XYZ file of C-alpha atoms in Angstrom:
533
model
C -2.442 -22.151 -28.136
C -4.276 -23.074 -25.002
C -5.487 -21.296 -21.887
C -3.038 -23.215 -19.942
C 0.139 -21.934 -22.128
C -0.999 -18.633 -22.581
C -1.149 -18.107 -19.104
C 2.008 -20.119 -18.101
C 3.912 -17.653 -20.881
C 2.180 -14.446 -19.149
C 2.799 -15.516 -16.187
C 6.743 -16.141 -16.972
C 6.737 -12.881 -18.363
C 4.997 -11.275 -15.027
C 7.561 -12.758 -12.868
C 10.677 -10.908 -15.189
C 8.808 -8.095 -14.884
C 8.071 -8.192 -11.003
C 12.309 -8.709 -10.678
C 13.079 -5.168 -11.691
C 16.238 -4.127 -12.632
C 17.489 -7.487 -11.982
C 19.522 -9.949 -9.727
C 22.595 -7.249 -10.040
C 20.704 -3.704 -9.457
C 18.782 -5.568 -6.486
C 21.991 -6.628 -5.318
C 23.046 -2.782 -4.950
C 20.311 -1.736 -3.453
C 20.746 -4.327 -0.320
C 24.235 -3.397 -0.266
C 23.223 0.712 0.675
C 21.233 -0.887 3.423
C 17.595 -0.458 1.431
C 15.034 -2.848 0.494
C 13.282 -3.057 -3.305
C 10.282 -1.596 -4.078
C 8.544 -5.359 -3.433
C 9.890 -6.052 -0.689
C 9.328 -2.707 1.303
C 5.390 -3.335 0.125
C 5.576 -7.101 1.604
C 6.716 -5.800 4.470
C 3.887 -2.777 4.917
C 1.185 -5.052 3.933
C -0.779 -7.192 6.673
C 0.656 -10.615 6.433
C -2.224 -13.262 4.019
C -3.851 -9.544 3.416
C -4.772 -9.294 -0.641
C -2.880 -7.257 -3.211
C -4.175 -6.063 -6.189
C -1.504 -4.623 -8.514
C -2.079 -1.851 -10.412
C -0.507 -1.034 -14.121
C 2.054 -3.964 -13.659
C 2.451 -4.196 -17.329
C 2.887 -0.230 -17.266
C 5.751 0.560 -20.251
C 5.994 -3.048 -21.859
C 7.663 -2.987 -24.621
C 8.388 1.100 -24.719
C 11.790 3.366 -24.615
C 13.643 0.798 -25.918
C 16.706 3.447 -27.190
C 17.206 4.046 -23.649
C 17.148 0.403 -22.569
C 13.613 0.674 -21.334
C 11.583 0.456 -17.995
C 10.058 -2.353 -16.559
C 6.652 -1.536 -14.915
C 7.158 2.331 -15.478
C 10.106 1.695 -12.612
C 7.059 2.672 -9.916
C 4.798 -0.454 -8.133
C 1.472 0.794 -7.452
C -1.571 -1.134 -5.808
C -4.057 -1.457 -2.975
C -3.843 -3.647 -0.432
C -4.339 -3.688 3.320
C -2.411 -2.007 6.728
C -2.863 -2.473 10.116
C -6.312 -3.458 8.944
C -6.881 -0.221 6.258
C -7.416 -0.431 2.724
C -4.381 1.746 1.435
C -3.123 2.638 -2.253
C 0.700 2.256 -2.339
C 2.781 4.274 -4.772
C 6.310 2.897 -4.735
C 9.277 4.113 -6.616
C 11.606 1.029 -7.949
C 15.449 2.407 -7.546
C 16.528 -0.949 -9.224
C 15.098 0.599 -12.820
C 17.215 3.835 -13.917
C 17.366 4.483 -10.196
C 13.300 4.804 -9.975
C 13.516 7.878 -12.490
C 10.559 9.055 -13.928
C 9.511 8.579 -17.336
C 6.332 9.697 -18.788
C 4.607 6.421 -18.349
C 5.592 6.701 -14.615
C 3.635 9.811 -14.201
C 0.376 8.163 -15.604
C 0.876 5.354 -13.605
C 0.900 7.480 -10.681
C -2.010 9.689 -11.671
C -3.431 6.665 -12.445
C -3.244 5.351 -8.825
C -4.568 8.715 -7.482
C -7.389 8.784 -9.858
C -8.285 5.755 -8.113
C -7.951 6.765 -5.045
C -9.538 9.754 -5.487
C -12.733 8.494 -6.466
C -12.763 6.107 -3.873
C -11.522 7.897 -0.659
C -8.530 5.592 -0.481
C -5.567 6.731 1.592
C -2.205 6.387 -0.137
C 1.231 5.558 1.194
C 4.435 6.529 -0.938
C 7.507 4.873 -0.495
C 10.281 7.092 -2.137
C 13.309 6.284 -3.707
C 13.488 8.431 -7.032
C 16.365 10.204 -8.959
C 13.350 12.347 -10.380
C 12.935 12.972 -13.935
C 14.376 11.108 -16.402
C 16.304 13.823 -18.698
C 16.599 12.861 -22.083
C 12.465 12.147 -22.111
C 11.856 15.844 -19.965
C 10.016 17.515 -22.744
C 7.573 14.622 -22.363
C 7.243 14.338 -18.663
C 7.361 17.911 -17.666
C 4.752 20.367 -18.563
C 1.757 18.997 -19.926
C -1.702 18.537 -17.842
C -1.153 14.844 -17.683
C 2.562 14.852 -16.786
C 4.420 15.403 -13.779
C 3.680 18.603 -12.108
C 0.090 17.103 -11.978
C 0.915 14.762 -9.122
C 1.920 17.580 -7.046
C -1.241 19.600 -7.934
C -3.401 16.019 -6.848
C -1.420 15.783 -3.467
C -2.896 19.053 -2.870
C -6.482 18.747 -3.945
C -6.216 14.735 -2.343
C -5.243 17.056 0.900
C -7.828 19.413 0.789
C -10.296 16.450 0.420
C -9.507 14.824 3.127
C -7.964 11.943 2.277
C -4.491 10.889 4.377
C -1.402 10.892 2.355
C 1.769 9.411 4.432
C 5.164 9.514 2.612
C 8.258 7.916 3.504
C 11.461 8.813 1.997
C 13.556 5.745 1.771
C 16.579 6.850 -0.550
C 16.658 9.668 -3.052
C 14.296 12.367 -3.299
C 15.111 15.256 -5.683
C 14.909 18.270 -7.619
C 10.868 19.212 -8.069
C 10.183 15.191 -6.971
C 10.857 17.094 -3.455
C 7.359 18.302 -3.514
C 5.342 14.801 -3.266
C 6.394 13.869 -0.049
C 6.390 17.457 1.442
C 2.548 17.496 0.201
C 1.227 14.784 2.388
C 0.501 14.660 5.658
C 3.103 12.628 7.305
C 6.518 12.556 6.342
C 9.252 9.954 7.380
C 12.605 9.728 6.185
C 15.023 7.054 6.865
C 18.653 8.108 8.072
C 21.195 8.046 4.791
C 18.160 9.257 2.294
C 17.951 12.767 0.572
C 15.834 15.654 0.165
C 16.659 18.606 -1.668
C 15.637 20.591 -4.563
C 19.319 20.588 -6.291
C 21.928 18.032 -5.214
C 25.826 18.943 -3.775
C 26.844 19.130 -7.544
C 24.284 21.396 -8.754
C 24.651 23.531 -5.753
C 28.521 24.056 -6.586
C 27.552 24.839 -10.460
C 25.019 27.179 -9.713
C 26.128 29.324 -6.873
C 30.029 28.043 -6.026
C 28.704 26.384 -2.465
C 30.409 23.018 -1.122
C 27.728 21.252 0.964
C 27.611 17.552 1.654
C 24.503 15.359 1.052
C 23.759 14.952 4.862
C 24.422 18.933 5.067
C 21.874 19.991 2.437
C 19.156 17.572 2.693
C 20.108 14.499 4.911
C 17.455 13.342 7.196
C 19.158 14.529 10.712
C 19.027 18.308 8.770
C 15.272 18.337 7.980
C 14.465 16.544 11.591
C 16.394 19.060 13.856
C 16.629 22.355 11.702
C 14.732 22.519 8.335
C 11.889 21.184 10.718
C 10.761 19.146 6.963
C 10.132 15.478 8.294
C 7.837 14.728 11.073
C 9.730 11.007 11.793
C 13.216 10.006 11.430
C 14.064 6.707 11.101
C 17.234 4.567 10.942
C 16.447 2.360 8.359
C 13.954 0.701 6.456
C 12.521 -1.651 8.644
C 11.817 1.008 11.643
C 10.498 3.243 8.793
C 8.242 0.888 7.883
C 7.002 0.558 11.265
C 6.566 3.914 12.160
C 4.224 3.811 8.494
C 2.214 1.060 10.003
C 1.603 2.341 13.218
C 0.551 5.430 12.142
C -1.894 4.002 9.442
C -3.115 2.448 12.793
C -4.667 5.453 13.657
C -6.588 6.247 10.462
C -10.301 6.166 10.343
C -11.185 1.717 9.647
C -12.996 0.890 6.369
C -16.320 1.428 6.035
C -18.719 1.072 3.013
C -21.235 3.976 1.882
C -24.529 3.469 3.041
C -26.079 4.277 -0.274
C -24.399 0.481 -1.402
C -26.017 -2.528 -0.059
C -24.071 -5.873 0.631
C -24.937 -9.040 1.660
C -23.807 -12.419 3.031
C -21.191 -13.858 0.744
C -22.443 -17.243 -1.230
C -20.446 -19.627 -3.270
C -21.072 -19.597 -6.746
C -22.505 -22.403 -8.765
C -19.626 -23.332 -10.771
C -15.982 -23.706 -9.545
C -13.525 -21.377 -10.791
C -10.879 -23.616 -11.965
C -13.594 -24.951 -14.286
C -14.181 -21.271 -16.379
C -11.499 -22.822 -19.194
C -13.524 -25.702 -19.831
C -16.470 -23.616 -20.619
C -15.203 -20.128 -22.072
C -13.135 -20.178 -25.345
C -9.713 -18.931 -25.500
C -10.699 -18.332 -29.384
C -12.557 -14.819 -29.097
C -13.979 -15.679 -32.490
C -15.509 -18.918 -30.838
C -19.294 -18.691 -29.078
C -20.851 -19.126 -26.063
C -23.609 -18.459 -23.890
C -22.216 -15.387 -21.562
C -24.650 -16.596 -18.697
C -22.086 -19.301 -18.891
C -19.735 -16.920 -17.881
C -21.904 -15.238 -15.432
C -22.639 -18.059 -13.467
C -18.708 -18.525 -12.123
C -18.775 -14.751 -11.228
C -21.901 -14.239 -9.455
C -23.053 -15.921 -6.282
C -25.557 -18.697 -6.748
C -29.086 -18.058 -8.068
C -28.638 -14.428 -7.490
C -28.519 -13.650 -10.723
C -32.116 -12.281 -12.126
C -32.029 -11.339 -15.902
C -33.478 -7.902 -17.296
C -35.926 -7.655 -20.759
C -34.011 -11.525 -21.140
C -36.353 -11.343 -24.552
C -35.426 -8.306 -25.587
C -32.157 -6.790 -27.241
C -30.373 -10.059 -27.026
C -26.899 -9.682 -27.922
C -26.461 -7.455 -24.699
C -27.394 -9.403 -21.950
C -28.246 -7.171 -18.441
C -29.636 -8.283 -15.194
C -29.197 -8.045 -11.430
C -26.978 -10.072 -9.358
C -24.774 -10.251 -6.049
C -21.232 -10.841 -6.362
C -19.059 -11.772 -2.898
C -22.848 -10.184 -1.191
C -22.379 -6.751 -3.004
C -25.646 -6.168 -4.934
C -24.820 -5.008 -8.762
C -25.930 -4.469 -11.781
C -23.943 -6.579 -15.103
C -23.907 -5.637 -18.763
C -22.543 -7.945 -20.806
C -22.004 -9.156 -24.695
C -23.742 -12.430 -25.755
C -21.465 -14.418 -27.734
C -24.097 -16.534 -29.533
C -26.582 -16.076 -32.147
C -29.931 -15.196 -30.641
C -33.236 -14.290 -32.740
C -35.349 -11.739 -32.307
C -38.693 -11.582 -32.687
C -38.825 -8.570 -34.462
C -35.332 -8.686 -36.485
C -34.710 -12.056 -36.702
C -31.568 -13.511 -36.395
C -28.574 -11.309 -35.015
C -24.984 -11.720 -34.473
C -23.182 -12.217 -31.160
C -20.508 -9.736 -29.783
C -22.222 -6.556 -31.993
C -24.766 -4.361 -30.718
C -27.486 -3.509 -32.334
C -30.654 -0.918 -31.618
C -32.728 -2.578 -29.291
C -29.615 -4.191 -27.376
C -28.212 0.154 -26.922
C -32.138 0.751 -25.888
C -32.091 -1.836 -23.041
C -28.299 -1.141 -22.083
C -29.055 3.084 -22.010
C -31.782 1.675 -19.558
C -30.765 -1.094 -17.255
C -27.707 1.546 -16.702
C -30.102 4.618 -15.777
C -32.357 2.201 -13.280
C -28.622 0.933 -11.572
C -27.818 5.056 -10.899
C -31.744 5.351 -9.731
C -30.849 2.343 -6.764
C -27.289 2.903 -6.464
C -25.950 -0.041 -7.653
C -22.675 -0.863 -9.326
C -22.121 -1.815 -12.590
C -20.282 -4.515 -14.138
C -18.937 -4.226 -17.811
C -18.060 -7.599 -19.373
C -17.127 -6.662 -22.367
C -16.477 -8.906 -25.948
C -17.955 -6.446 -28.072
C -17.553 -6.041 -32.456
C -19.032 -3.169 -32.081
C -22.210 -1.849 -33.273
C -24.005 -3.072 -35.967
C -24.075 -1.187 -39.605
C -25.911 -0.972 -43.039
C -29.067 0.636 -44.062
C -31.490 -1.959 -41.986
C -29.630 -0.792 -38.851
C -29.152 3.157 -39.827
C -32.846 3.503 -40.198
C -33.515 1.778 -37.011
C -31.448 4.596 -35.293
C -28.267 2.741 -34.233
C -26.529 6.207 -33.906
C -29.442 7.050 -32.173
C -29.275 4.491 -29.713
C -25.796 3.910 -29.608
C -25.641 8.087 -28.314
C -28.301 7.462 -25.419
C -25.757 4.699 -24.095
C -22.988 6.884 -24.135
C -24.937 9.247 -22.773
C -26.066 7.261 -19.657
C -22.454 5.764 -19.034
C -20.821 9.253 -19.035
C -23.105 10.589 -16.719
C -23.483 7.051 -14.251
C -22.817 8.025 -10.408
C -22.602 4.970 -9.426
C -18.826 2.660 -9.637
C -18.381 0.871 -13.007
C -15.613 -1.587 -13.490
C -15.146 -3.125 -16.377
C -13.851 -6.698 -17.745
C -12.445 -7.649 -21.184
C -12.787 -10.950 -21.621
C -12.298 -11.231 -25.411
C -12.706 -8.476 -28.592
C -13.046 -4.547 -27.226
C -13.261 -3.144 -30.897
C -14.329 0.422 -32.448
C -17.411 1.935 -30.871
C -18.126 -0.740 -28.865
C -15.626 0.093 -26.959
C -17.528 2.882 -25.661
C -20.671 1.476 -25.514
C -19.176 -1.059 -22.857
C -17.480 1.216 -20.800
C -13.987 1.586 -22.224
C -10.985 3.527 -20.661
C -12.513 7.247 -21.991
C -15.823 6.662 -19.572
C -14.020 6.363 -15.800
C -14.687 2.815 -15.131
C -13.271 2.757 -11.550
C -11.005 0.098 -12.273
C -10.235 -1.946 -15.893
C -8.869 -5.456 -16.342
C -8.929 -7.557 -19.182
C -7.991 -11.673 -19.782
C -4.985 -12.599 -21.581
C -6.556 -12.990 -24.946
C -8.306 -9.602 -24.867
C -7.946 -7.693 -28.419
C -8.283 -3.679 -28.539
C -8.609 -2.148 -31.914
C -10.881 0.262 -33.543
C -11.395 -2.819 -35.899
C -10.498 -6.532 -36.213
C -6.785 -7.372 -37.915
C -8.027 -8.388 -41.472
C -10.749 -6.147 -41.897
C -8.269 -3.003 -40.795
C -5.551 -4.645 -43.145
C -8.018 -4.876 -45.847
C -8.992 -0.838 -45.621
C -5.376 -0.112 -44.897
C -4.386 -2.421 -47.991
C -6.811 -0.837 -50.054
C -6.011 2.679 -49.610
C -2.836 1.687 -50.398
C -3.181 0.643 -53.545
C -5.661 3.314 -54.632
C -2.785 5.679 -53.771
C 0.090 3.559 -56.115
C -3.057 3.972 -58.792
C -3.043 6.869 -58.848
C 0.452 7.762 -59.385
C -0.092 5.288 -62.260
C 1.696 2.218 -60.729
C -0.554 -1.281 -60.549
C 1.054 -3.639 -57.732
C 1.815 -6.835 -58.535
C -0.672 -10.047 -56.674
C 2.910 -10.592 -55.059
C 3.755 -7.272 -53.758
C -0.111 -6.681 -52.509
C 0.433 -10.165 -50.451
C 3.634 -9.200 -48.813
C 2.317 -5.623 -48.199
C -0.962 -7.324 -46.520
C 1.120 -9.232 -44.703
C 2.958 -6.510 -43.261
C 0.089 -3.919 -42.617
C -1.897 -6.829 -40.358
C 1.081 -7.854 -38.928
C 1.860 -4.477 -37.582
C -1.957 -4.082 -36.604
C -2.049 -7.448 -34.713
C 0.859 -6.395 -32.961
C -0.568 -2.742 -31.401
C -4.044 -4.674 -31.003
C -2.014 -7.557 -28.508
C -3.352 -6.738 -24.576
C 0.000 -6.140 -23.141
C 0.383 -3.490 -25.707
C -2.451 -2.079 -24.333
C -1.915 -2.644 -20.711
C 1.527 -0.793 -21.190
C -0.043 2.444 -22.090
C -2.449 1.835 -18.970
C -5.388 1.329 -21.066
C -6.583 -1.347 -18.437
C -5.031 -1.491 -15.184
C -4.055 -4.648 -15.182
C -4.169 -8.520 -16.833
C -5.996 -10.943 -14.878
C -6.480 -15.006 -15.007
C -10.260 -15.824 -16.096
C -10.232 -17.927 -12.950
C -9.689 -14.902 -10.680
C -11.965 -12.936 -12.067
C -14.462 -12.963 -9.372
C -11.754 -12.750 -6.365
C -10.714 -9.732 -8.212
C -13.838 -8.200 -8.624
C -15.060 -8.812 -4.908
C -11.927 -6.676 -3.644
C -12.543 -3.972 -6.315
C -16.566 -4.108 -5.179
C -15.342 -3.250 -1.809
C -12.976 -0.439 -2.428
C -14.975 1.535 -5.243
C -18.421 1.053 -2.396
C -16.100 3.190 -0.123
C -17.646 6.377 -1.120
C -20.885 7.861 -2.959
C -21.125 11.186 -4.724
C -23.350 13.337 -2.958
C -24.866 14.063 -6.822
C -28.145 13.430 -8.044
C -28.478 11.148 -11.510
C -29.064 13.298 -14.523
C -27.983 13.300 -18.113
C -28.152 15.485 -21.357
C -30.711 15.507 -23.584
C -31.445 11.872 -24.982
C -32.478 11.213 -28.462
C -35.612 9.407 -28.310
């Protein structure tokens, strides 16, 4: 396998995945008169503006008995209106009529979260049959499910951050709720809003009522008093949504973050598979990597003599000023330990990370996770030096950082050093990792090996010795079936990062997420708990 085919197979992949429902549901939705989900955010977004997708890879692989769900059937990602950064939240009708299934709903908390935290308006284009029955019991009343969208629009409202909805087909049962929460409502002529449809309304209480009668957009213009704009079709509705983004606040950065001039870096981009290994078992020199992210010379390394296999220093990326931790991927020696192993962390590489991240939160700078991590380093040697120790003051300073972290995985993202490099659990702002990312709490043979092992002490002790043949196909099997649920897109479908990104956009990437996550600071002082020491 090479870069080149592993990206030309994602990116085959991507593009299935971007169609939806397919040639035939798209089809049906031109034919009512309504655009896709894609083509109603091409149409919003400022024309050569960026978009940066978020949880595209959202239910790969999942609900297969029910014929599964492409993207979660919802498009979510920032881009920019009538010259505002907005977060878009769009419901795909061409995917089990954009129901909801419970992937959708972390998607879509997802996409607040993010928002959230970085005072981002959002814009929802509606076009949901609501919940998807069979899965309710998993969707419905859990803190993570879907009554916890409704309970964000409120708190995003009460924050102050502009919500616009736009109801562009169905709208349903307790779905009703979302669009009603925000602060400007349009609704295209032929859509629906109502908490129980014509049918349910004649099983419940006996009442005949048409579509148009109980919830049609004329109804909630001129007598429910519901929508605030009504609009004939798409197009005008997407209009009216640009116009009156228009009028929000423009984009500003938070005066605690400093940026600067934009300059090139030193090394192309195009030329970052050359130099990095698609092998995440291979080495090389992360500065390597560094220098096609960063803008030239800017980058000004931190204890460079010191704790090694983490490498830390200052730099500017597209002029924002920020702070990067990252794994060395070669052998270094230490003065004091001699030599140590790349990609694992070991005590005086936890010290100098649980620092460098405490002086960023002092000076409000960002922090960059790149992360290719083992995970930490064991045995007695490192026990007595007080690798739990260390490894806790890290976690410590992470989970208490004001200051926006985003973090890259550009290779392994195993056990503990997961953590220690600002996985998922810790809030990075935003997540992305390459295509040959791995996430495990281990690495395939050694977890086969332990699984394999237990195993066989279990058929032991029922007094049954495998045979060398049955322990190979059973190995076999066990890493197999690890390899599989350690693959990125098996990750990236339970939103563990928010998206999969080519090395050689890295940077681009990074530069728009610097600028969204600098929107806002947290009016907080830096503290943490009580460090070992």
């Amino acid at each position: 396998m090479t870069w080149q085919k592993l990206i030309e197979d994602l990116g085959a992949e991507q593009a299935d995945i971007e169609l939806g429902g397919g040639t035939d549901s798209i089809e049906r939705q031109h034919k009512k008169g309504r655009l896709t989900a894609r083509e109603r955010i091409a149409r919003l977004l400022d024309p050569k503006s960026f978009w940066q997708e978020i949880g595209l890879w959202a239910g790969w692989e999942m609900y297969s008995e029910w014929g599964g769900t492409k993207s979660a059937s919802v498009v979510c990602g920032l881009g920019i209106v009538s010259g505002r950064t907005v977060m878009i939240i769009a419901n795909d009708a061409t995917i089990k009529a954009g129901a909801f299934f419970p992937m959708t709903c972390k998607k879509v908390l997802r996409a607040q979260r993010i928002a959230m935290h970085c005072r981002v308006p959002l814009v929802y284009l509606v076009d949901s049959a609501g919940v998807f029955l069979p899965l309710q019991d998993e969707i419905f009343p859990d803190e993570d499910d879907f009554g916890r969208i409704f309970r964000n629009n409120a708190v995003i409202s009460a924050m102050g951050i502009p919500q616009l909805a736009a109801i562009m087909g169905n709208c349903v049962a307790g779905g009703g709720y979302l669009p009603v929460l925000c602060d400007k409502l349009v609704m295209t002529e032929g859509s629906g809003l109502y908490l129980a449809g014509p049918a349910l309304v004649k099983s419940a209480i006996g009442q005949e009522v048409t579509s148009e009668d109980l919830g049609g957009a004329s109804m909630h213009a001129a007598i429910s008093g519901t929508i605030d704009f009504k609009e004939a079709d798409d197009d005008a509705a997407i209009d009216r949504l640009r116009a009156l983004i228009d009028l929000l606040p423009e984009d500003h950065t938070a005066r605690q973050f400093r940026c600067d001039k934009a300059v090139e870096p030193t090394e192309d981009a195009a030329s970052i598979y050359e130099k990095i290994p698609l092998d995440p078992q291979s080495r090389y020199d992360v500065r390597d990597l560094i220098s096609f992210l960063v803008d030239a010379d800017s980058f000004l390394e931190y204890k460079s003599e010191y704790g090694q296999t983490i490498v830390c220093g200052y730099a500017k990326i597209g002029g924002h000023h920020v702070g990067i931790v990252a794994n060395q991927r070669t052998v270094v020696k230490s003065a004091k330990e001699g030599m140590q192993f790349g990609g694992v962390i070991y005590h005086d590489s936890a010290d100098k990370e649980a620092r460098f991240i405490m002086d960023c939160n002092q000076t409000w700078t960002p922090i960059i996770f790149l992360q290719d991590v083992m995970g930490f380093m064991v045995g007695r040697d490192s026990e007595q030096d007080g690798i739990i120790r260390a490894g806790a003051k890290v976690v410590n300073a992470i989970s208490n950082s004001r200051v926006p972290k985003i973090t890259v995985i550009t290779g392994g993202s195993y056990g503990a050093g997961n953590y220690a490099m600002c996985g998922k659990a810790f809030d990075p702002r935003f997540i992305f990792a390459w295509p040959n990312a791995r996430y495990a709490v281990m690495g395939g043979k050694q977890a086969a090996k332990v699984i394999l092992d237990i195993n066989i002490a279990a058929l032991q002790r029922t007094g049954q010795e495998p045979e060398a043949e049955e322990m190979e196909i059973l190995r076999e099997k066990v890493q197999s079936a690890y390899d599989t649920s350690t693959e990125i897109r098996y990750a990236a479908g339970r939103l563990w990062v928010d998206g999969i990104i080519n090395p050689a956009d890295t940077r681009s990437i990074l530069i728009n997420s610097l600028k969204i996550v600098t929107r806002h600071a947290d009016d907080e002082p830096f503290r943490t708990g009580v460090l070992q020491v």
